[in-house]
Amino acid sequence: MRLTDSPHTAHLSALTARTAGHPDIVVGVVDGAVDPGHPDLALQRIRFVGDPVDPAVDPVDPVPSREPGAPPGHGTLVVSALAARPTAPTPGLCPGCSFVVRPVPGVDAPPAAPADLADALVDVVVAGARVVNLSLALERLPTATPADATGTGMLLDAVEVARRHGVLVVAAAGNDGELGGSPLVRHPWVIPVVACDAGGRPLPTSTLGRAIGRHGLTAPAATRGLSGTSAAAPVVTGAAALLWSLCPGAAAAAVRDAVTRPRPPQRRTSVVPPLLDAAYAYDVLRGHVSA
């Protein structure tokens, strides 16, 4: 089911009615194993970079074998939320864009290590991504040992690489239901995303915090077998990709400002970020471009 424009579905039709995305806009996805043979992804412009998730897997096959009839994994669901062909039962949010996917170990099972995420983020930046989706269990990133601290530093350095290259980074805020957030979502360039219910209220499981409220967004969860902030992050990523498709000459800072600027009278005054408003973002971006 495609998200419709009830008051709390981010007014996505303001973008989807104008474009399905442009092939020149490359969307990066860093997630778990992705099945390129999934019928919803047939004939879509999807390219894989990096190492396979499992060394035993053929490098040209980025998904480990699954039991017959098993449901799609997390990575396949996230990519489908963005890239599923327009004729699929549930089309993706920006299927006309191009996609570069970097599977990392541990997203469908144990949490990924920060150093692995850092390598993956740099890989999709180098591969030409304009916006990167990280629908990861960020609250589970380890921080207890010096080695973990080094890995976290590598991840934040990778975000700086993305910023210097003009690549937006959208990340799930987390699903621990507490105040705080990982060092990744506290980075000022990252757009952390909180999931909301049908009434626009943050889900009780969503991680909130001062940094998340200051530069993040709240968004509805795409209905594709995902839940929580992992499902909400692709909504913001898709909106950014569609905005860039409509205004391809816009600078990254302009797209970021447009997609994150709250519609008045909303203000950033709490740990809860404002709702994504794609219609208002389009108006703001057109103002940037025409200025």
PDB file of C-alpha atoms in Angstrom:
ATOM      1  CA  MET A   1       0.000   0.000   0.000  1.00  0.00           C
ATOM      2  CA  ARG A   2       1.378   3.407  -0.972  1.00  0.00           C
ATOM      3  CA  LEU A   3       1.364   6.065   1.731  1.00  0.00           C
ATOM      4  CA  THR A   4      -1.580   8.405   1.159  1.00  0.00           C
ATOM      5  CA  ASP A   5      -1.945  12.016   2.197  1.00  0.00           C
ATOM      6  CA  SER A   6      -3.720  11.867   5.517  1.00  0.00           C
ATOM      7  CA  PRO A   7      -2.531  14.702   7.778  1.00  0.00           C
ATOM      8  CA  HIS A   8       0.388  12.653   9.049  1.00  0.00           C
ATOM      9  CA  THR A   9       1.806  10.988   5.940  1.00  0.00           C
ATOM     10  CA  ALA A  10       4.231  13.804   5.213  1.00  0.00           C
ATOM     11  CA  HIS A  11       2.358  15.157   2.131  1.00  0.00           C
ATOM     12  CA  LEU A  12       4.432  12.920  -0.107  1.00  0.00           C
ATOM     13  CA  SER A  13       2.013  13.239  -3.020  1.00  0.00           C
ATOM     14  CA  ALA A  14       3.343  16.774  -3.556  1.00  0.00           C
ATOM     15  CA  LEU A  15       6.477  15.022  -4.826  1.00  0.00           C
ATOM     16  CA  THR A  16       5.237  11.655  -6.129  1.00  0.00           C
ATOM     17  CA  ALA A  17       2.646  13.370  -8.341  1.00  0.00           C
ATOM     18  CA  ARG A  18       5.481  15.221 -10.072  1.00  0.00           C
ATOM     19  CA  THR A  19       8.187  12.559 -10.348  1.00  0.00           C
ATOM     20  CA  ALA A  20       9.086   8.959  -9.586  1.00  0.00           C
ATOM     21  CA  GLY A  21      12.715  10.030  -9.320  1.00  0.00           C
ATOM     22  CA  HIS A  22      15.451  10.665 -11.879  1.00  0.00           C
ATOM     23  CA  PRO A  23      18.138   8.121 -12.842  1.00  0.00           C
ATOM     24  CA  ASP A  24      20.850  10.723 -12.273  1.00  0.00           C
ATOM     25  CA  ILE A  25      19.958  10.856  -8.570  1.00  0.00           C
ATOM     26  CA  VAL A  26      21.729   7.950  -6.901  1.00  0.00           C
ATOM     27  CA  VAL A  27      20.361   6.688  -3.589  1.00  0.00           C
ATOM     28  CA  GLY A  28      22.743   4.732  -1.375  1.00  0.00           C
ATOM     29  CA  VAL A  29      21.528   2.034   0.993  1.00  0.00           C
ATOM     30  CA  VAL A  30      23.736   0.563   3.703  1.00  0.00           C
ATOM     31  CA  ASP A  31      21.916  -2.386   5.233  1.00  0.00           C
ATOM     32  CA  GLY A  32      21.840  -6.161   5.454  1.00  0.00           C
ATOM     33  CA  ALA A  33      21.842  -8.655   2.623  1.00  0.00           C
ATOM     34  CA  VAL A  34      19.667  -7.700  -0.343  1.00  0.00           C
ATOM     35  CA  ASP A  35      18.070 -10.158  -2.756  1.00  0.00           C
ATOM     36  CA  PRO A  36      18.461  -8.695  -6.273  1.00  0.00           C
ATOM     37  CA  GLY A  37      16.134 -11.403  -7.582  1.00  0.00           C
ATOM     38  CA  HIS A  38      13.184 -10.191  -5.547  1.00  0.00           C
ATOM     39  CA  PRO A  39      10.306  -9.640  -8.022  1.00  0.00           C
ATOM     40  CA  ASP A  40       9.635  -6.096  -6.771  1.00  0.00           C
ATOM     41  CA  LEU A  41      13.191  -5.140  -7.730  1.00  0.00           C
ATOM     42  CA  ALA A  42      13.169  -6.690 -11.216  1.00  0.00           C
ATOM     43  CA  LEU A  43      14.748  -4.450 -13.886  1.00  0.00           C
ATOM     44  CA  GLN A  44      15.445  -1.675 -11.402  1.00  0.00           C
ATOM     45  CA  ARG A  45      18.722   0.277 -11.552  1.00  0.00           C
ATOM     46  CA  ILE A  46      20.453  -1.313  -8.562  1.00  0.00           C
ATOM     47  CA  ARG A  47      24.212  -1.706  -8.266  1.00  0.00           C
ATOM     48  CA  PHE A  48      26.101  -3.457  -5.477  1.00  0.00           C
ATOM     49  CA  VAL A  49      29.453  -2.379  -4.048  1.00  0.00           C
ATOM     50  CA  GLY A  50      31.733  -3.705  -1.335  1.00  0.00           C
ATOM     51  CA  ASP A  51      32.320  -7.178   0.002  1.00  0.00           C
ATOM     52  CA  PRO A  52      29.631  -9.856   0.212  1.00  0.00           C
ATOM     53  CA  VAL A  53      27.890 -10.234   3.548  1.00  0.00           C
ATOM     54  CA  ASP A  54      29.179 -13.781   3.917  1.00  0.00           C
ATOM     55  CA  PRO A  55      32.623 -14.742   2.518  1.00  0.00           C
ATOM     56  CA  ALA A  56      31.141 -18.087   1.541  1.00  0.00           C
ATOM     57  CA  VAL A  57      28.722 -16.320  -0.776  1.00  0.00           C
ATOM     58  CA  ASP A  58      29.665 -15.816  -4.414  1.00  0.00           C
ATOM     59  CA  PRO A  59      30.800 -12.159  -4.690  1.00  0.00           C
ATOM     60  CA  VAL A  60      28.360 -11.533  -7.531  1.00  0.00           C
ATOM     61  CA  ASP A  61      25.473 -12.730  -5.361  1.00  0.00           C
ATOM     62  CA  PRO A  62      24.968 -10.210  -2.537  1.00  0.00           C
ATOM     63  CA  VAL A  63      22.415 -12.250  -0.592  1.00  0.00           C
ATOM     64  CA  PRO A  64      23.065 -15.416   1.436  1.00  0.00           C
ATOM     65  CA  SER A  65      20.837 -18.370   0.663  1.00  0.00           C
ATOM     66  CA  ARG A  66      17.503 -18.383   2.520  1.00  0.00           C
ATOM     67  CA  GLU A  67      15.061 -21.194   3.147  1.00  0.00           C
ATOM     68  CA  PRO A  68      12.462 -21.550   0.362  1.00  0.00           C
ATOM     69  CA  GLY A  69       9.447 -19.426   1.215  1.00  0.00           C
ATOM     70  CA  ALA A  70      11.294 -17.426   3.872  1.00  0.00           C
ATOM     71  CA  PRO A  71      10.266 -13.759   4.071  1.00  0.00           C
ATOM     72  CA  PRO A  72      12.619 -11.127   2.645  1.00  0.00           C
ATOM     73  CA  GLY A  73      15.384  -9.935   4.943  1.00  0.00           C
ATOM     74  CA  HIS A  74      15.741  -6.456   6.410  1.00  0.00           C
ATOM     75  CA  GLY A  75      18.015  -5.203   3.622  1.00  0.00           C
ATOM     76  CA  THR A  76      15.679  -6.373   0.866  1.00  0.00           C
ATOM     77  CA  LEU A  77      12.719  -4.710   2.574  1.00  0.00           C
ATOM     78  CA  VAL A  78      14.536  -1.393   2.988  1.00  0.00           C
ATOM     79  CA  VAL A  79      15.700  -1.306  -0.633  1.00  0.00           C
ATOM     80  CA  SER A  80      12.211  -2.273  -1.802  1.00  0.00           C
ATOM     81  CA  ALA A  81      10.674   0.587   0.207  1.00  0.00           C
ATOM     82  CA  LEU A  82      12.689   2.944  -1.980  1.00  0.00           C
ATOM     83  CA  ALA A  83      13.275   1.114  -5.256  1.00  0.00           C
ATOM     84  CA  ALA A  84      10.391  -1.317  -5.855  1.00  0.00           C
ATOM     85  CA  ARG A  85       9.223  -0.982  -9.457  1.00  0.00           C
ATOM     86  CA  PRO A  86       6.181   1.253 -10.106  1.00  0.00           C
ATOM     87  CA  THR A  87       4.073  -1.778 -11.100  1.00  0.00           C
ATOM     88  CA  ALA A  88       4.894  -3.709  -7.905  1.00  0.00           C
ATOM     89  CA  PRO A  89       2.035  -4.370  -5.456  1.00  0.00           C
ATOM     90  CA  THR A  90       3.678  -1.776  -3.188  1.00  0.00           C
ATOM     91  CA  PRO A  91       5.747   0.615  -5.326  1.00  0.00           C
ATOM     92  CA  GLY A  92       8.862   2.183  -3.885  1.00  0.00           C
ATOM     93  CA  LEU A  93       8.979   5.840  -2.957  1.00  0.00           C
ATOM     94  CA  CYS A  94      11.504   6.827  -5.640  1.00  0.00           C
ATOM     95  CA  PRO A  95      11.717   3.932  -8.133  1.00  0.00           C
ATOM     96  CA  GLY A  96      12.927   6.163 -10.965  1.00  0.00           C
ATOM     97  CA  CYS A  97      16.187   6.894  -9.178  1.00  0.00           C
ATOM     98  CA  SER A  98      19.329   4.759  -9.382  1.00  0.00           C
ATOM     99  CA  PHE A  99      20.520   2.808  -6.361  1.00  0.00           C
ATOM    100  CA  VAL A 100      23.847   1.714  -4.969  1.00  0.00           C
ATOM    101  CA  VAL A 101      23.655  -0.900  -2.219  1.00  0.00           C
ATOM    102  CA  ARG A 102      26.385  -1.831   0.235  1.00  0.00           C
ATOM    103  CA  PRO A 103      25.501  -4.865   2.374  1.00  0.00           C
ATOM    104  CA  VAL A 104      27.246  -5.056   5.751  1.00  0.00           C
ATOM    105  CA  PRO A 105      27.501  -8.006   8.125  1.00  0.00           C
ATOM    106  CA  GLY A 106      25.243  -8.159  11.116  1.00  0.00           C
ATOM    107  CA  VAL A 107      22.146  -6.144  10.228  1.00  0.00           C
ATOM    108  CA  ASP A 108      19.849  -9.137   9.833  1.00  0.00           C
ATOM    109  CA  ALA A 109      21.415 -10.888  12.836  1.00  0.00           C
ATOM    110  CA  PRO A 110      23.870  -9.332  15.365  1.00  0.00           C
ATOM    111  CA  PRO A 111      24.384  -5.555  15.146  1.00  0.00           C
ATOM    112  CA  ALA A 112      26.991  -4.271  12.722  1.00  0.00           C
ATOM    113  CA  ALA A 113      30.268  -2.915  14.067  1.00  0.00           C
ATOM    114  CA  PRO A 114      30.855   0.849  13.690  1.00  0.00           C
ATOM    115  CA  ALA A 115      34.005   0.260  11.626  1.00  0.00           C
ATOM    116  CA  ASP A 116      32.024  -1.890   9.169  1.00  0.00           C
ATOM    117  CA  LEU A 117      29.417   0.849   8.848  1.00  0.00           C
ATOM    118  CA  ALA A 118      32.159   3.405   8.275  1.00  0.00           C
ATOM    119  CA  ASP A 119      33.643   1.388   5.410  1.00  0.00           C
ATOM    120  CA  ALA A 120      30.200   0.871   3.894  1.00  0.00           C
ATOM    121  CA  LEU A 121      29.272   4.543   4.080  1.00  0.00           C
ATOM    122  CA  VAL A 122      32.477   5.593   2.357  1.00  0.00           C
ATOM    123  CA  ASP A 123      31.917   2.938  -0.322  1.00  0.00           C
ATOM    124  CA  VAL A 124      28.492   4.302  -1.309  1.00  0.00           C
ATOM    125  CA  VAL A 125      29.761   7.892  -1.220  1.00  0.00           C
ATOM    126  CA  VAL A 126      32.605   6.968  -3.579  1.00  0.00           C
ATOM    127  CA  ALA A 127      30.100   5.092  -5.765  1.00  0.00           C
ATOM    128  CA  GLY A 128      28.203   8.314  -6.389  1.00  0.00           C
ATOM    129  CA  ALA A 129      25.334   8.327  -3.894  1.00  0.00           C
ATOM    130  CA  ARG A 130      23.634  11.694  -3.316  1.00  0.00           C
ATOM    131  CA  VAL A 131      21.677  10.552  -0.255  1.00  0.00           C
ATOM    132  CA  VAL A 132      22.335   7.483   1.919  1.00  0.00           C
ATOM    133  CA  ASN A 133      19.805   5.525   3.981  1.00  0.00           C
ATOM    134  CA  LEU A 134      20.944   3.855   7.214  1.00  0.00           C
ATOM    135  CA  SER A 135      18.002   1.890   8.636  1.00  0.00           C
ATOM    136  CA  LEU A 136      20.144   0.303  11.314  1.00  0.00           C
ATOM    137  CA  ALA A 137      19.770  -0.637  14.971  1.00  0.00           C
ATOM    138  CA  LEU A 138      21.943   2.295  16.008  1.00  0.00           C
ATOM    139  CA  GLU A 139      21.123   2.057  19.688  1.00  0.00           C
ATOM    140  CA  ARG A 140      22.843  -1.316  19.762  1.00  0.00           C
ATOM    141  CA  LEU A 141      26.197  -0.062  18.518  1.00  0.00           C
ATOM    142  CA  PRO A 142      28.839  -1.026  21.086  1.00  0.00           C
ATOM    143  CA  THR A 143      30.798   1.693  22.896  1.00  0.00           C
ATOM    144  CA  ALA A 144      32.322  -0.174  25.815  1.00  0.00           C
ATOM    145  CA  THR A 145      35.924  -0.792  24.775  1.00  0.00           C
ATOM    146  CA  PRO A 146      38.739   1.336  23.275  1.00  0.00           C
ATOM    147  CA  ALA A 147      38.405  -0.642  20.040  1.00  0.00           C
ATOM    148  CA  ASP A 148      34.717   0.220  19.905  1.00  0.00           C
ATOM    149  CA  ALA A 149      35.512   3.895  20.509  1.00  0.00           C
ATOM    150  CA  THR A 150      37.945   3.769  17.593  1.00  0.00           C
ATOM    151  CA  GLY A 151      35.266   2.250  15.393  1.00  0.00           C
ATOM    152  CA  THR A 152      32.804   4.961  16.386  1.00  0.00           C
ATOM    153  CA  GLY A 153      35.401   7.573  15.494  1.00  0.00           C
ATOM    154  CA  MET A 154      35.838   5.943  12.094  1.00  0.00           C
ATOM    155  CA  LEU A 155      32.079   6.095  11.560  1.00  0.00           C
ATOM    156  CA  LEU A 156      31.927   9.797  12.408  1.00  0.00           C
ATOM    157  CA  ASP A 157      34.884  10.407  10.096  1.00  0.00           C
ATOM    158  CA  ALA A 158      32.934   8.640   7.345  1.00  0.00           C
ATOM    159  CA  VAL A 159      30.019  11.008   7.941  1.00  0.00           C
ATOM    160  CA  GLU A 160      32.447  13.897   7.484  1.00  0.00           C
ATOM    161  CA  VAL A 161      33.533  12.354   4.163  1.00  0.00           C
ATOM    162  CA  ALA A 162      29.879  12.308   3.127  1.00  0.00           C
ATOM    163  CA  ARG A 163      29.420  15.935   4.192  1.00  0.00           C
ATOM    164  CA  ARG A 164      32.483  17.101   2.265  1.00  0.00           C
ATOM    165  CA  HIS A 165      31.179  15.304  -0.847  1.00  0.00           C
ATOM    166  CA  GLY A 166      27.716  16.842  -0.487  1.00  0.00           C
ATOM    167  CA  VAL A 167      26.040  13.524   0.349  1.00  0.00           C
ATOM    168  CA  LEU A 168      23.074  13.540   2.720  1.00  0.00           C
ATOM    169  CA  VAL A 169      22.952  10.874   5.428  1.00  0.00           C
ATOM    170  CA  VAL A 170      19.564   9.752   6.774  1.00  0.00           C
ATOM    171  CA  ALA A 171      19.604   7.393   9.762  1.00  0.00           C
ATOM    172  CA  ALA A 172      17.004   5.604  11.850  1.00  0.00           C
ATOM    173  CA  ALA A 173      17.051   7.235  15.284  1.00  0.00           C
ATOM    174  CA  GLY A 174      16.721   3.907  17.096  1.00  0.00           C
ATOM    175  CA  ASN A 175      14.052   1.851  18.810  1.00  0.00           C
ATOM    176  CA  ASP A 176      15.045   1.617  22.472  1.00  0.00           C
ATOM    177  CA  GLY A 177      12.248   3.907  23.680  1.00  0.00           C
ATOM    178  CA  GLU A 178      14.636   6.053  25.709  1.00  0.00           C
ATOM    179  CA  LEU A 179      16.246   9.479  25.635  1.00  0.00           C
ATOM    180  CA  GLY A 180      19.694   9.680  24.127  1.00  0.00           C
ATOM    181  CA  GLY A 181      20.762   8.384  20.748  1.00  0.00           C
ATOM    182  CA  SER A 182      24.013   7.030  19.356  1.00  0.00           C
ATOM    183  CA  PRO A 183      26.996   9.218  18.432  1.00  0.00           C
ATOM    184  CA  LEU A 184      25.994   8.737  14.796  1.00  0.00           C
ATOM    185  CA  VAL A 185      22.551  10.338  15.126  1.00  0.00           C
ATOM    186  CA  ARG A 186      24.034  13.140  17.221  1.00  0.00           C
ATOM    187  CA  HIS A 187      26.303  14.195  14.348  1.00  0.00           C
ATOM    188  CA  PRO A 188      24.925  17.500  12.992  1.00  0.00           C
ATOM    189  CA  TRP A 189      25.104  16.381   9.332  1.00  0.00           C
ATOM    190  CA  VAL A 190      23.043  13.232   9.928  1.00  0.00           C
ATOM    191  CA  ILE A 191      19.243  13.465   9.678  1.00  0.00           C
ATOM    192  CA  PRO A 192      17.913  11.100  12.383  1.00  0.00           C
ATOM    193  CA  VAL A 193      14.370   9.847  11.838  1.00  0.00           C
ATOM    194  CA  VAL A 194      11.763   9.026  14.474  1.00  0.00           C
ATOM    195  CA  ALA A 195       8.733   6.888  13.568  1.00  0.00           C
ATOM    196  CA  CYS A 196       5.202   8.120  14.202  1.00  0.00           C
ATOM    197  CA  ASP A 197       1.760   6.551  14.412  1.00  0.00           C
ATOM    198  CA  ALA A 198      -1.277   7.454  12.309  1.00  0.00           C
ATOM    199  CA  GLY A 199      -1.889  10.468  14.523  1.00  0.00           C
ATOM    200  CA  GLY A 200       1.603  11.862  14.009  1.00  0.00           C
ATOM    201  CA  ARG A 201       2.719  10.932  17.529  1.00  0.00           C
ATOM    202  CA  PRO A 202       6.155   9.325  18.003  1.00  0.00           C
ATOM    203  CA  LEU A 203       5.993   5.585  18.544  1.00  0.00           C
ATOM    204  CA  PRO A 204       6.762   4.659  22.174  1.00  0.00           C
ATOM    205  CA  THR A 205       9.744   2.624  20.980  1.00  0.00           C
ATOM    206  CA  SER A 206      11.396   5.525  19.133  1.00  0.00           C
ATOM    207  CA  THR A 207      14.610   6.908  20.564  1.00  0.00           C
ATOM    208  CA  LEU A 208      14.379  10.633  21.272  1.00  0.00           C
ATOM    209  CA  GLY A 209      16.972  13.179  22.351  1.00  0.00           C
ATOM    210  CA  ARG A 210      18.136  16.774  22.151  1.00  0.00           C
ATOM    211  CA  ALA A 211      20.216  16.240  19.007  1.00  0.00           C
ATOM    212  CA  ILE A 212      17.430  14.226  17.390  1.00  0.00           C
ATOM    213  CA  GLY A 213      14.942  16.997  18.137  1.00  0.00           C
ATOM    214  CA  ARG A 214      17.384  19.646  16.923  1.00  0.00           C
ATOM    215  CA  HIS A 215      18.159  18.279  13.444  1.00  0.00           C
ATOM    216  CA  GLY A 216      15.983  15.206  12.909  1.00  0.00           C
ATOM    217  CA  LEU A 217      12.520  14.478  11.535  1.00  0.00           C
ATOM    218  CA  THR A 218       9.487  12.417  12.448  1.00  0.00           C
ATOM    219  CA  ALA A 219       7.998  10.350   9.627  1.00  0.00           C
ATOM    220  CA  PRO A 220       5.409   7.615   9.104  1.00  0.00           C
ATOM    221  CA  ALA A 221       6.654   4.076   8.734  1.00  0.00           C
ATOM    222  CA  ALA A 222       6.508   2.662   5.197  1.00  0.00           C
ATOM    223  CA  THR A 223       4.269  -0.423   5.242  1.00  0.00           C
ATOM    224  CA  ARG A 224       6.501  -3.172   3.860  1.00  0.00           C
ATOM    225  CA  GLY A 225       7.175  -5.684   6.601  1.00  0.00           C
ATOM    226  CA  LEU A 226       9.395  -3.189   8.429  1.00  0.00           C
ATOM    227  CA  SER A 227       8.619  -1.411  11.674  1.00  0.00           C
ATOM    228  CA  GLY A 228       9.818   1.455  13.804  1.00  0.00           C
ATOM    229  CA  THR A 229      12.500   3.877  12.749  1.00  0.00           C
ATOM    230  CA  SER A 230      13.933   1.398  10.237  1.00  0.00           C
ATOM    231  CA  ALA A 231      10.714   1.863   8.266  1.00  0.00           C
ATOM    232  CA  ALA A 232      10.489   5.636   8.759  1.00  0.00           C
ATOM    233  CA  ALA A 233      14.013   6.476   7.579  1.00  0.00           C
ATOM    234  CA  PRO A 234      13.359   5.442   3.936  1.00  0.00           C
ATOM    235  CA  VAL A 235      10.410   7.867   3.840  1.00  0.00           C
ATOM    236  CA  VAL A 236      12.779  10.771   4.515  1.00  0.00           C
ATOM    237  CA  THR A 237      15.432   9.345   2.179  1.00  0.00           C
ATOM    238  CA  GLY A 238      12.840   8.944  -0.583  1.00  0.00           C
ATOM    239  CA  ALA A 239      11.576  12.487  -0.075  1.00  0.00           C
ATOM    240  CA  ALA A 240      15.116  13.869  -0.345  1.00  0.00           C
ATOM    241  CA  ALA A 241      15.727  11.860  -3.539  1.00  0.00           C
ATOM    242  CA  LEU A 242      12.491  13.118  -5.099  1.00  0.00           C
ATOM    243  CA  LEU A 243      13.281  16.719  -4.153  1.00  0.00           C
ATOM    244  CA  TRP A 244      16.701  16.396  -5.774  1.00  0.00           C
ATOM    245  CA  SER A 245      15.101  14.808  -8.844  1.00  0.00           C
ATOM    246  CA  LEU A 246      12.834  17.841  -9.198  1.00  0.00           C
ATOM    247  CA  CYS A 247      15.667  20.326  -8.555  1.00  0.00           C
ATOM    248  CA  PRO A 248      18.804  18.469  -9.748  1.00  0.00           C
ATOM    249  CA  GLY A 249      21.012  21.549  -9.575  1.00  0.00           C
ATOM    250  CA  ALA A 250      20.323  22.179  -5.884  1.00  0.00           C
ATOM    251  CA  ALA A 251      23.213  21.999  -3.442  1.00  0.00           C
ATOM    252  CA  ALA A 252      23.193  19.338  -0.742  1.00  0.00           C
ATOM    253  CA  ALA A 253      22.868  21.978   1.970  1.00  0.00           C
ATOM    254  CA  ALA A 254      19.784  23.396   0.228  1.00  0.00           C
ATOM    255  CA  VAL A 255      18.099  19.980  -0.035  1.00  0.00           C
ATOM    256  CA  ARG A 256      18.939  19.257   3.589  1.00  0.00           C
ATOM    257  CA  ASP A 257      17.544  22.608   4.725  1.00  0.00           C
ATOM    258  CA  ALA A 258      14.371  22.130   2.683  1.00  0.00           C
ATOM    259  CA  VAL A 259      13.606  18.630   3.891  1.00  0.00           C
ATOM    260  CA  THR A 260      14.341  19.381   7.567  1.00  0.00           C
ATOM    261  CA  ARG A 261      12.842  22.883   7.881  1.00  0.00           C
ATOM    262  CA  PRO A 262       9.617  22.696   9.911  1.00  0.00           C
ATOM    263  CA  ARG A 263       6.522  24.326   8.458  1.00  0.00           C
ATOM    264  CA  PRO A 264       5.517  27.325  10.595  1.00  0.00           C
ATOM    265  CA  PRO A 265       4.314  27.480  13.300  1.00  0.00           C
ATOM    266  CA  GLN A 266       6.208  24.281  14.134  1.00  0.00           C
ATOM    267  CA  ARG A 267       9.501  24.898  15.911  1.00  0.00           C
ATOM    268  CA  ARG A 268      12.363  22.773  17.162  1.00  0.00           C
ATOM    269  CA  THR A 269      11.858  23.169  20.885  1.00  0.00           C
ATOM    270  CA  SER A 270      11.834  19.603  22.245  1.00  0.00           C
ATOM    271  CA  VAL A 271      13.391  16.161  21.977  1.00  0.00           C
ATOM    272  CA  VAL A 272      10.673  15.275  19.443  1.00  0.00           C
ATOM    273  CA  PRO A 273      11.599  16.395  15.907  1.00  0.00           C
ATOM    274  CA  PRO A 274       8.977  17.973  13.631  1.00  0.00           C
ATOM    275  CA  LEU A 275       7.003  15.958  11.104  1.00  0.00           C
ATOM    276  CA  LEU A 276       8.361  15.667   7.594  1.00  0.00           C
ATOM    277  CA  ASP A 277       6.326  17.896   5.277  1.00  0.00           C
ATOM    278  CA  ALA A 278       7.288  17.129   1.683  1.00  0.00           C
ATOM    279  CA  ALA A 279       5.013  19.806   0.209  1.00  0.00           C
ATOM    280  CA  TYR A 280       6.577  22.529   2.307  1.00  0.00           C
ATOM    281  CA  ALA A 281      10.053  21.151   1.576  1.00  0.00           C
ATOM    282  CA  TYR A 282       9.377  21.459  -2.153  1.00  0.00           C
ATOM    283  CA  ASP A 283       8.337  25.083  -1.741  1.00  0.00           C
ATOM    284  CA  VAL A 284      11.453  25.824   0.320  1.00  0.00           C
ATOM    285  CA  LEU A 285      13.762  24.140  -2.192  1.00  0.00           C
ATOM    286  CA  ARG A 286      12.247  25.984  -5.137  1.00  0.00           C
ATOM    287  CA  GLY A 287      12.934  29.183  -3.215  1.00  0.00           C
ATOM    288  CA  HIS A 288      16.578  28.160  -2.798  1.00  0.00           C
ATOM    289  CA  VAL A 289      16.946  27.329  -6.469  1.00  0.00           C
ATOM    290  CA  SER A 290      15.321  30.531  -7.731  1.00  0.00           C
ATOM    291  CA  ALA A 291      17.222  32.791  -5.321  1.00  0.00           C
TER     292      ALA A 291
END
